Coordinates of C-alpha atoms in Angstrom, one line a residue:
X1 CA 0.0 0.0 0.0
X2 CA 2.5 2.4 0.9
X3 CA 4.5 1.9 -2.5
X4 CA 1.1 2.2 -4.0
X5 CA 0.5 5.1 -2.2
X6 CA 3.8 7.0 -3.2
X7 CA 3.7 9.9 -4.9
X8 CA 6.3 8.9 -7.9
X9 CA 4.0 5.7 -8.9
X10 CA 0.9 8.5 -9.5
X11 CA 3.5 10.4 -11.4
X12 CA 4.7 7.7 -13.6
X13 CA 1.2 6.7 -13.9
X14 CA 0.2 9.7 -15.2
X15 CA 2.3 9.3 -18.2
X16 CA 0.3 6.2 -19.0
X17 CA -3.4 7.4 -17.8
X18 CA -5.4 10.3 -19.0
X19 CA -8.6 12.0 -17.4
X20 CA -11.0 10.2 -14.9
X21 CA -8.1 6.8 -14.9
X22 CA -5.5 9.7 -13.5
X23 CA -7.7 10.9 -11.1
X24 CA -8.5 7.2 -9.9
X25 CA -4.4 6.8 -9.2
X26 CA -4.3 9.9 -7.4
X27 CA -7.0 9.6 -5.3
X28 CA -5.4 7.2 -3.0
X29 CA -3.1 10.5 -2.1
X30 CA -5.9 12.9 -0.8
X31 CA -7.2 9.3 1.3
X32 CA -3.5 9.2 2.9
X33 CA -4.0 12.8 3.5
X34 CA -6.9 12.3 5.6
X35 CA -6.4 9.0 7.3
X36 CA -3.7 10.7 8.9
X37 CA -6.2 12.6 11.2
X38 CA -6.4 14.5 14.0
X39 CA -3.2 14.4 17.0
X40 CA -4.1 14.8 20.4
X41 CA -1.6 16.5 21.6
X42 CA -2.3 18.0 25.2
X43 CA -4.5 18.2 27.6
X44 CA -5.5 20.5 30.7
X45 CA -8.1 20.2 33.6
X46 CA -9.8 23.5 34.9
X47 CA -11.7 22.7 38.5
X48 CA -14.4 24.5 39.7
X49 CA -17.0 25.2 42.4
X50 CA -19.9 23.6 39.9
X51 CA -18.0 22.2 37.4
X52 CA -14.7 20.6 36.2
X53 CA -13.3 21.6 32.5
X54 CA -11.5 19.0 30.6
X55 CA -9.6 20.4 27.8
X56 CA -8.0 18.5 24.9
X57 CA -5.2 20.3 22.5
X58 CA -5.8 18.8 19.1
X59 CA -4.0 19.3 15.7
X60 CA -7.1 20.1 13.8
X61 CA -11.0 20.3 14.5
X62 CA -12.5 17.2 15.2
X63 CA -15.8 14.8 14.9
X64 CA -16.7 13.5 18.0
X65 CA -19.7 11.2 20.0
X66 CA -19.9 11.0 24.0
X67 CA -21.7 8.6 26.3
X68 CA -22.5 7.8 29.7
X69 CA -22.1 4.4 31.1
X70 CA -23.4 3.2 34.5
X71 CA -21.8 0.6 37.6
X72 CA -19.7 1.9 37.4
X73 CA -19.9 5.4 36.4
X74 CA -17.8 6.0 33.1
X75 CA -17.8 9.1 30.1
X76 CA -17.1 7.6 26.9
X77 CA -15.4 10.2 24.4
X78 CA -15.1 9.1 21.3
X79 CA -12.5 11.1 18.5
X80 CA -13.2 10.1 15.0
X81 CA -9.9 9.8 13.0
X82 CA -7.4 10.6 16.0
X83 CA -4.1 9.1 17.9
X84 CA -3.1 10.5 21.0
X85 CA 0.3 12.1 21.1
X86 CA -0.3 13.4 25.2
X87 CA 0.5 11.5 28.7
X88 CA -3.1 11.7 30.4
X89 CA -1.2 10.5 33.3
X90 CA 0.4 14.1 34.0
X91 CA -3.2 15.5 35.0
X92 CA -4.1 16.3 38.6
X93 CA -7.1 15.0 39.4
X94 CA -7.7 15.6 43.0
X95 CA -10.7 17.9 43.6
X96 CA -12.7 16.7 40.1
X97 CA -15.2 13.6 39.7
X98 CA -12.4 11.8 37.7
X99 CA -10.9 9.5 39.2
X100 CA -8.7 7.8 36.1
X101 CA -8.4 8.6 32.2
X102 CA -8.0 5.7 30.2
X103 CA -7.5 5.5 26.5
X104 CA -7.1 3.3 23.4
X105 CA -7.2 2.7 19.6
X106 CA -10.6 2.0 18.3
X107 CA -11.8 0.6 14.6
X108 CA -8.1 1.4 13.4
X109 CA -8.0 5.0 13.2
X110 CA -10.2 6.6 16.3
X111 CA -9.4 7.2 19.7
X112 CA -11.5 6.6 22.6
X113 CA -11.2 7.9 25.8
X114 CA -12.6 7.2 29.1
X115 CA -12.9 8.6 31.8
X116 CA -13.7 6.6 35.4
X117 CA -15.8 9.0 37.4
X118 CA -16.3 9.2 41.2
X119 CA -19.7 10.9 40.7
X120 CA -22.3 11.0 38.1
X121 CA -21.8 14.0 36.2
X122 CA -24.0 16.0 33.1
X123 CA -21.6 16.4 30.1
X124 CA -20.9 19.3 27.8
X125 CA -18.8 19.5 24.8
X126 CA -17.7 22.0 22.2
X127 CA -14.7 23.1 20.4
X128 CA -12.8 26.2 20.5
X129 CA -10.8 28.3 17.2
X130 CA -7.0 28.9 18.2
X131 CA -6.3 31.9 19.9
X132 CA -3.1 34.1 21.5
X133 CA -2.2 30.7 23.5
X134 CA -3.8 27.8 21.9
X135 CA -4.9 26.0 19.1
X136 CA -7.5 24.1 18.0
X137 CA -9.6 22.4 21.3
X138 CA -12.1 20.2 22.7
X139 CA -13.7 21.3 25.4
X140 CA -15.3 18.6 28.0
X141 CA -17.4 20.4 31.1
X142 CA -18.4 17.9 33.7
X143 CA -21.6 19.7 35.2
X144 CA -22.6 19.4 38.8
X145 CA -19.2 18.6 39.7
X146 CA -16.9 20.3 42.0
X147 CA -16.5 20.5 46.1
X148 CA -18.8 23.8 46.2
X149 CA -21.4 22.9 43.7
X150 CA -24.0 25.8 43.5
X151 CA -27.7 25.9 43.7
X152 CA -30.4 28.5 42.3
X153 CA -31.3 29.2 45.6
X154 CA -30.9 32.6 46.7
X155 CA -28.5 33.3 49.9
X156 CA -30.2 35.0 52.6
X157 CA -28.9 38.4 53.4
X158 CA -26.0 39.6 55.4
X159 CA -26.8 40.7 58.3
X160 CA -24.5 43.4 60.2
X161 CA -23.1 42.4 63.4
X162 CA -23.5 45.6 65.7
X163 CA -26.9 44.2 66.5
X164 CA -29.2 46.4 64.8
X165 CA -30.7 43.5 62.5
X166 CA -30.0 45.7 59.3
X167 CA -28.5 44.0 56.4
X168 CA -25.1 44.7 54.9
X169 CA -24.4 46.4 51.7
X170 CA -23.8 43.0 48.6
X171 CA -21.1 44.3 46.3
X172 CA -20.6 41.2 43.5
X173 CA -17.1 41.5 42.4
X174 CA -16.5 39.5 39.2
X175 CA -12.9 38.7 37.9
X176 CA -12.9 38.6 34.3
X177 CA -11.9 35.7 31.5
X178 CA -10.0 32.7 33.5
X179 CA -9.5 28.5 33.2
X180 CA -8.6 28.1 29.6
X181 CA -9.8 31.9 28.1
X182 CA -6.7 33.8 29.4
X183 CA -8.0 37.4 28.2
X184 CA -5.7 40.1 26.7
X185 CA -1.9 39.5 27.1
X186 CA 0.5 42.1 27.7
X187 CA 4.1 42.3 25.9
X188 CA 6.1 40.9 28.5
X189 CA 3.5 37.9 28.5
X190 CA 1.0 38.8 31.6
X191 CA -2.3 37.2 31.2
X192 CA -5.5 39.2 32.0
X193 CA -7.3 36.7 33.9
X194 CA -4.9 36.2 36.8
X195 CA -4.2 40.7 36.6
X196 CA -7.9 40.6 37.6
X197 CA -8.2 38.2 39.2
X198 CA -5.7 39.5 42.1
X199 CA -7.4 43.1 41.7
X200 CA -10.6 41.5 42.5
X201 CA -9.6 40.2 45.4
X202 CA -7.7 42.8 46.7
X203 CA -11.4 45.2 46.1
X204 CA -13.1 42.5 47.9
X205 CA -10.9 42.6 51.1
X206 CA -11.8 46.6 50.8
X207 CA -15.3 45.8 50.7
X208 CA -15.7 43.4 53.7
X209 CA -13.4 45.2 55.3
X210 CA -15.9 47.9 55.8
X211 CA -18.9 47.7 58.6
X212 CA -22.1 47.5 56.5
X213 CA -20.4 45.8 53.3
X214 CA -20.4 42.4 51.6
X215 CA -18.3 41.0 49.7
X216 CA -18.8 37.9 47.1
X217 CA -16.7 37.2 43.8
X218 CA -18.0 35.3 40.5
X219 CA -14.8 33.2 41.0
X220 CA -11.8 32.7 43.3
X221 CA -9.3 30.8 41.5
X222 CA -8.2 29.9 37.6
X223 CA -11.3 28.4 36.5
X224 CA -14.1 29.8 33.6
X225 CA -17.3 31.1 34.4
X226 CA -19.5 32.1 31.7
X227 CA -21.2 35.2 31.1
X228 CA -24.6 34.2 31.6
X229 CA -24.0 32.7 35.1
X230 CA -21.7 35.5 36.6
X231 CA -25.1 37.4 36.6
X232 CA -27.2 35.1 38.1
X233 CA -24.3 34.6 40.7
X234 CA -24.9 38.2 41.7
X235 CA -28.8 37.8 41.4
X236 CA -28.3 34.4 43.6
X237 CA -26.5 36.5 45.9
X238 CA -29.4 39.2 46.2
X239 CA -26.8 41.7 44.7
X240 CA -26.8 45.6 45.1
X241 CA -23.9 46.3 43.1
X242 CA -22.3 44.0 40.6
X243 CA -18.7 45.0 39.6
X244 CA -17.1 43.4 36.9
X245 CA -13.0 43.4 36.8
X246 CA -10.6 44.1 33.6
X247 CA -7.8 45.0 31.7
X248 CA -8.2 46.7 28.4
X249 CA -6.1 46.0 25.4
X250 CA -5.4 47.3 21.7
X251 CA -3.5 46.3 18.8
X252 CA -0.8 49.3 19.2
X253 CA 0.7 50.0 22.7
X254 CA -0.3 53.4 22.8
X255 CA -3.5 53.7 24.1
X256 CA -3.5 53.7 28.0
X257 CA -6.1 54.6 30.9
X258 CA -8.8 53.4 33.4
X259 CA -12.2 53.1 31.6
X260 CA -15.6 52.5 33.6
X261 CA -18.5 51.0 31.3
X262 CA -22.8 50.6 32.1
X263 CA -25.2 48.9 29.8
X264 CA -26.2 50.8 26.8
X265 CA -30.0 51.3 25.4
X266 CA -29.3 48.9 22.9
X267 CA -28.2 46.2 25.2
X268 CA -31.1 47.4 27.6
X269 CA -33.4 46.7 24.5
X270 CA -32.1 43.5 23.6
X271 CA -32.0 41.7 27.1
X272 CA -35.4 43.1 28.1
X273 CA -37.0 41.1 24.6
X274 CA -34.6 38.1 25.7
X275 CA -36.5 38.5 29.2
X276 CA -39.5 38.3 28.2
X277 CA -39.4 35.3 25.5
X278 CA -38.3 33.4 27.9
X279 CA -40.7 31.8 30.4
X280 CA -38.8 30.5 33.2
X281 CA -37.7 34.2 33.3
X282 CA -41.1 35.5 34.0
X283 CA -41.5 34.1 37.4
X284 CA -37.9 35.6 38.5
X285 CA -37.9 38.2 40.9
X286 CA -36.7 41.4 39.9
X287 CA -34.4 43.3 42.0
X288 CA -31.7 41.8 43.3
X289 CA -32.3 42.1 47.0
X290 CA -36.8 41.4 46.3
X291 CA -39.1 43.7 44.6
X292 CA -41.3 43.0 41.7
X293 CA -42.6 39.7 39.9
X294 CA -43.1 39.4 36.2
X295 CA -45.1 36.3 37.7
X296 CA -48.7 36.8 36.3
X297 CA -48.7 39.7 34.1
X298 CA -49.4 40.1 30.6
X299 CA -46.5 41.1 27.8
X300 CA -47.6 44.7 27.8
X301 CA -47.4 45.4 31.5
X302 CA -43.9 42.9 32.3
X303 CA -42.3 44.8 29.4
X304 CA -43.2 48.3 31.1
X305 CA -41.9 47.1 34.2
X306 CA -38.7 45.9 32.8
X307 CA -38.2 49.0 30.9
X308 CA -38.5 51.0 34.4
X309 CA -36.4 48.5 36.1
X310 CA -33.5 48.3 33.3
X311 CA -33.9 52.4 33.1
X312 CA -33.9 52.4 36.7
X313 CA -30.5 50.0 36.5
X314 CA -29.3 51.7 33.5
X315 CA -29.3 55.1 35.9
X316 CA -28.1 53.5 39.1
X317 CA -25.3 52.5 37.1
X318 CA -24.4 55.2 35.7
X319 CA -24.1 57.5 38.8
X320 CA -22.0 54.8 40.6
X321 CA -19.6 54.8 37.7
X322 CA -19.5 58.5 38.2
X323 CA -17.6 57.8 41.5
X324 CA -15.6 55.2 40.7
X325 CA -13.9 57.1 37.8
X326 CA -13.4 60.5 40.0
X327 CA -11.7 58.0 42.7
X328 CA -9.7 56.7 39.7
X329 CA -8.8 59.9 38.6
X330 CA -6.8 60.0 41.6
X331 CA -4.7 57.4 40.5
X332 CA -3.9 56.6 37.0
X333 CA -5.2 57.6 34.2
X334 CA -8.6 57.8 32.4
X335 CA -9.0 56.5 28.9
X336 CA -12.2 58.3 28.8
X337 CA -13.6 60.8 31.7
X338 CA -16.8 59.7 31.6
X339 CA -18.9 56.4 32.3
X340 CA -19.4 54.9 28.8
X341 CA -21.9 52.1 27.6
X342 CA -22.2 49.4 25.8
X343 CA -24.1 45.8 25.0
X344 CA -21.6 43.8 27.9
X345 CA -23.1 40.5 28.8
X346 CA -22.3 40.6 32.3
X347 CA -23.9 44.3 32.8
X348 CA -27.5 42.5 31.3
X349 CA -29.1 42.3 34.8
X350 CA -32.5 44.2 34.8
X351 CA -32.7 44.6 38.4
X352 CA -28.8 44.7 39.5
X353 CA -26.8 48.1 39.0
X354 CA -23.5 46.6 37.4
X355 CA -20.6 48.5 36.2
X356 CA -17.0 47.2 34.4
X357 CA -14.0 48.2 35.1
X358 CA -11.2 48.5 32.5
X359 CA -8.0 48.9 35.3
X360 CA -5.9 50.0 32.2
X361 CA -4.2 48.7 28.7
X362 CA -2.5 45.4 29.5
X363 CA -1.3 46.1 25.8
X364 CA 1.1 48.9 26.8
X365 CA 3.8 48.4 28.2
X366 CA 4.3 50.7 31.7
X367 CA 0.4 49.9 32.4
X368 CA 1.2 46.0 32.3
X369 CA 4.0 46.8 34.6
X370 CA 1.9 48.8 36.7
X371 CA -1.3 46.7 36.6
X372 CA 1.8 43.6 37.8
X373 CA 2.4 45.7 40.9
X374 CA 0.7 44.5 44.2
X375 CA 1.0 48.1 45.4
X376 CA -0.8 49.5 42.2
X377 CA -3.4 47.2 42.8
X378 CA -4.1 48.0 45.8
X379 CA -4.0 51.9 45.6
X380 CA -6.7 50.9 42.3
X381 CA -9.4 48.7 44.8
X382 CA -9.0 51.5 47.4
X383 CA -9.8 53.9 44.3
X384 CA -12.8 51.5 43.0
X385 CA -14.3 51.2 46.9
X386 CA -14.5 54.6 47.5
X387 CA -16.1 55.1 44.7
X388 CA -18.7 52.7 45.5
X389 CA -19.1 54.3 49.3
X390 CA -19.3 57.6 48.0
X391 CA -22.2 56.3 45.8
X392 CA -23.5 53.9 48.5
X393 CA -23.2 56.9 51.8
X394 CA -25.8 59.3 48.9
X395 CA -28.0 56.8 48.3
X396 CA -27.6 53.8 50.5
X397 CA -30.8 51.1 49.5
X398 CA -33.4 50.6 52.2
X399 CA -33.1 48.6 55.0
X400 CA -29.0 48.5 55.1
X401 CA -27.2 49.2 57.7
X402 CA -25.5 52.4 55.9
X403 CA -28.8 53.6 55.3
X404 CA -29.8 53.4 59.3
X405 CA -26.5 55.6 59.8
X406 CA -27.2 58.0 57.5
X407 CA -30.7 59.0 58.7
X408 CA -29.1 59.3 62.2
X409 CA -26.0 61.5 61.4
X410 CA -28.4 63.6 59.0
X411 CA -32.0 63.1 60.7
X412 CA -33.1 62.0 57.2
X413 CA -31.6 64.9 55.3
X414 CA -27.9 64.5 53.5
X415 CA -25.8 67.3 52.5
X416 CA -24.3 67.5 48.5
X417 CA -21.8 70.2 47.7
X418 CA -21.8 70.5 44.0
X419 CA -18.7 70.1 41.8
X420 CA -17.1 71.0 38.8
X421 CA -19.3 69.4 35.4
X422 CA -22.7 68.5 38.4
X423 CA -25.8 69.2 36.8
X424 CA -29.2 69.2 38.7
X425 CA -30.5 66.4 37.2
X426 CA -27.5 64.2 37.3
X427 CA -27.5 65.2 41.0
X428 CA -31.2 63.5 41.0
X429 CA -30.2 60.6 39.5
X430 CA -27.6 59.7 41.4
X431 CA -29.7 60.0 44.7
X432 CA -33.0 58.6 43.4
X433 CA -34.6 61.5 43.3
X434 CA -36.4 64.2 40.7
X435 CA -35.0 67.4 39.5
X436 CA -38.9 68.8 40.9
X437 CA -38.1 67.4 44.3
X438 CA -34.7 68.5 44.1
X439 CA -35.5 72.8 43.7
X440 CA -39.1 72.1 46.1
X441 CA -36.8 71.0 49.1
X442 CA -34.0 73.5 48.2
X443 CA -36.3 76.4 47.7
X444 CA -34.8 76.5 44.0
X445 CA -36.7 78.8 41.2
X446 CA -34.9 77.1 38.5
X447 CA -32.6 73.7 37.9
X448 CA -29.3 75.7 37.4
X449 CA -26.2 75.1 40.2
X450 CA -23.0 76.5 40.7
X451 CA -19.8 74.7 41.7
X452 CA -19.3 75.0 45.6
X453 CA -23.1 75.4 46.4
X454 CA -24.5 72.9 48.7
X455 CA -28.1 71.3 48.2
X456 CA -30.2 68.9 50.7
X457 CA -30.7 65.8 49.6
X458 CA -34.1 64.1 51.3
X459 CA -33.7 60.8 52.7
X460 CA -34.3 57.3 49.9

């Protein structure tokens, strides 16, 4: 066969055979071609809280079947047209459902794999285009694995522990990318997932650090979470403030700067229709920490209240981004002065103000060294927190214990002394408020302000 198959016999050939009879000696080649297949030539295992990622590095894309076999509990992969070129054997294991990956030759040219489980697991498979750090890959997720597997159920609220039975502020904090998408890389090779992930946990140490604050994060390690489930994470967590962590990048070094981002009308527009055409959606509560059900009403009536909600979101957003970049300001900086929007997955949440956070470029140079300092980071989460308290001490949400200290230091009134680029109206929509209310409790003939001048602001 192989002499058969040689490329000098279909040229001699040729001198002998004309049209279809040339192609019929030739053929054989493009069949060598193929048989060849598919190399497996690495693999990689991601754990996490509710699942485990099993990751195979192949030479091309591949055709593939799986199956579950019982007593005992085995995944069957099978890889059409494939040899293994990898030592399975290298893997750690510990803390996933597999206890042993075993392999073989099957009908003379496919590979299957199997892998001995500890647990019954749900499968999920898919392949992934080469990008900065790998090439072609089969991805494996072993669902409803993991030590910490989650549930739907919402966790009860925090309370504060001075006593007074009032809850604590829930700040989400999500670290961006992570497992096998590594984000932007910077020049010198640092990956943006473990950047963020280190700033995210640095702004959540801030946040619990201070009385009347909660602190949860979307993940705390190198594992993926996608986009969908990092906002029902902070739904699940009855969320006030979802804050999502990363770097920026470009194709030339030179841009540089922090960036803050809220949803755009567009993506407002486009979630709330997604909302709604789903029906296990309409019975969700909406508002993060309780407030109104879609649960019963007809499509006119739970669009308009998703509209106010996502406005409502859209606003809240805004005017806590509005902090967080002046804090910023302070430290690096800004790519853009102002909060900009756009269609972000993880900023979809109708109910849940949520805000991301560009730290810098990763793609230039001095801000990948910078955004590589434990010391930057740190001086960026102080920047980020105090941000959010600023926003949080003007308009703290009912029943928190922030909001109990703020009616007894002010006796239900605050105090807002206006800045350079305030308007009136921002002013109200940072605090919850109306522009109306706003000149009726300030004794105001018209919505115009001056830098310097201090308003009242009536209690939420």
């Amino acid at each position: 066969m192989g002499k058969y198959l040689n490329g000098s016999f279909c040229h001699r050939a040729s001198r002998k055979l004309r049209g279809a009879a040339l192609l019929l000696v030739c053929w054989p080649l493009w069949i060598s071609s193929a048989m060849a297949g598919s190399s497996i030539e690495g693999a990689r295992i991601w754990p996490a809280p509710d699942h485990t990622r099993l990751v195979f590095d192949t030479s091309t894309p591949v055709e593939h079947n799986i199956f579950a076999l019982e007593n005992p509990a085995r995944l069957v992969i099978d890889i059409s047209n494939a040899n293994l070129a990898a030592d399975f054997s290298t893997l750690d294991l510990s803390g996933t459902p597999i206890q042993r990956i075993r392999s073989a030759a099957r009908n003379g040219s496919d590979l299957r794999v199997v892998l001995d489980l500890r647990s019954d697991v749900q499968p999920r498979s898919f392949q992934l285009d080469p990008n900065q750090s790998y090439g072609h890959r089969l991805v494996l997720d072993l669902l409803g694995s993991g030590a910490g597997t989650r549930t739907s159920e919402p966790v009860q609220p925090t309370l504060s522990d001075n006593g007074s039975g009032r809850r604590d502020i829930i700040v989400v904090v999500d670290a961006g990318h992570g497992g096998e998408d590594p984000g932007a890389i910077g020049p010198s090779g640092t990956r943006e997932k473990d950047v963020v992930l280190r700033l995210a946990r640095a702004l959540a140490e801030k946040i619990e650090s201070q009385p009347g604050y909660t602190a949860r994060l979307t993940r705390d390690g190198d594992y993926y979470v996608d986009l969908r489930s990092r906002t029902l994470l902070a739904r699940r967590h009855n969320a006030d403030l979802f804050v999502s962590v990363h770097a920026d990048a470009f194709r030339t070094s030179q841009p540089r700067g922090a960036s803050v981002f809220a949803l755009s009308q567009r993506g407002a527009t486009s979630e709330t229709a997604r909302w709604l055409a789903r029906s296990e959606n309409r019975s969700d509560l909406i508002g993060g920490s309780g407030g109104v059900s879609l649960d019963g009403k007809d499509d006119t009536l739970a669009g308009v209240l998703l509209d106010l909600s996502m406005t409502a979101s859209i606003n809240a957003s805004i005017g806590v981004g509005d902090y967080v970049l002046r804090n910023l300001e302070q430290v690096t900086r800004l790519h853009k002065s102002g909060v900009e929007q756009a269609a972000f997955v993880v900023l979809k949440s109708p109910d849940i103000p949520s805000i991301l956070v560009e730290a810098g470029f990763i793609s230039n140079p001095q801000e990948e060294r910078n955004l590589g300092s434990a010391n930057y980071r740190e001086r960026l989460a102080n920047a980020v927190f105090k941000g959010v308290e600023d926003y949080f001490n003007q308009t703290p949400p009912p029943g928190t214990l922030v909001a109990w200290q703020k009616r007894q230091s002010t006796g239900g009134t605050s105090h807002y002394q206006i800045r350079r680029g305030d308007t009136l109206s921002a002013v109200a929509r940072d605090n919850r408020t109306t522009v109306r209310e706003l000149m009726q409790y300030n004794g105001l003939s018209d919505d115009r302000v001056v830098v310097g001048q201090t308003i009242r602001i009536p209690a939420s």
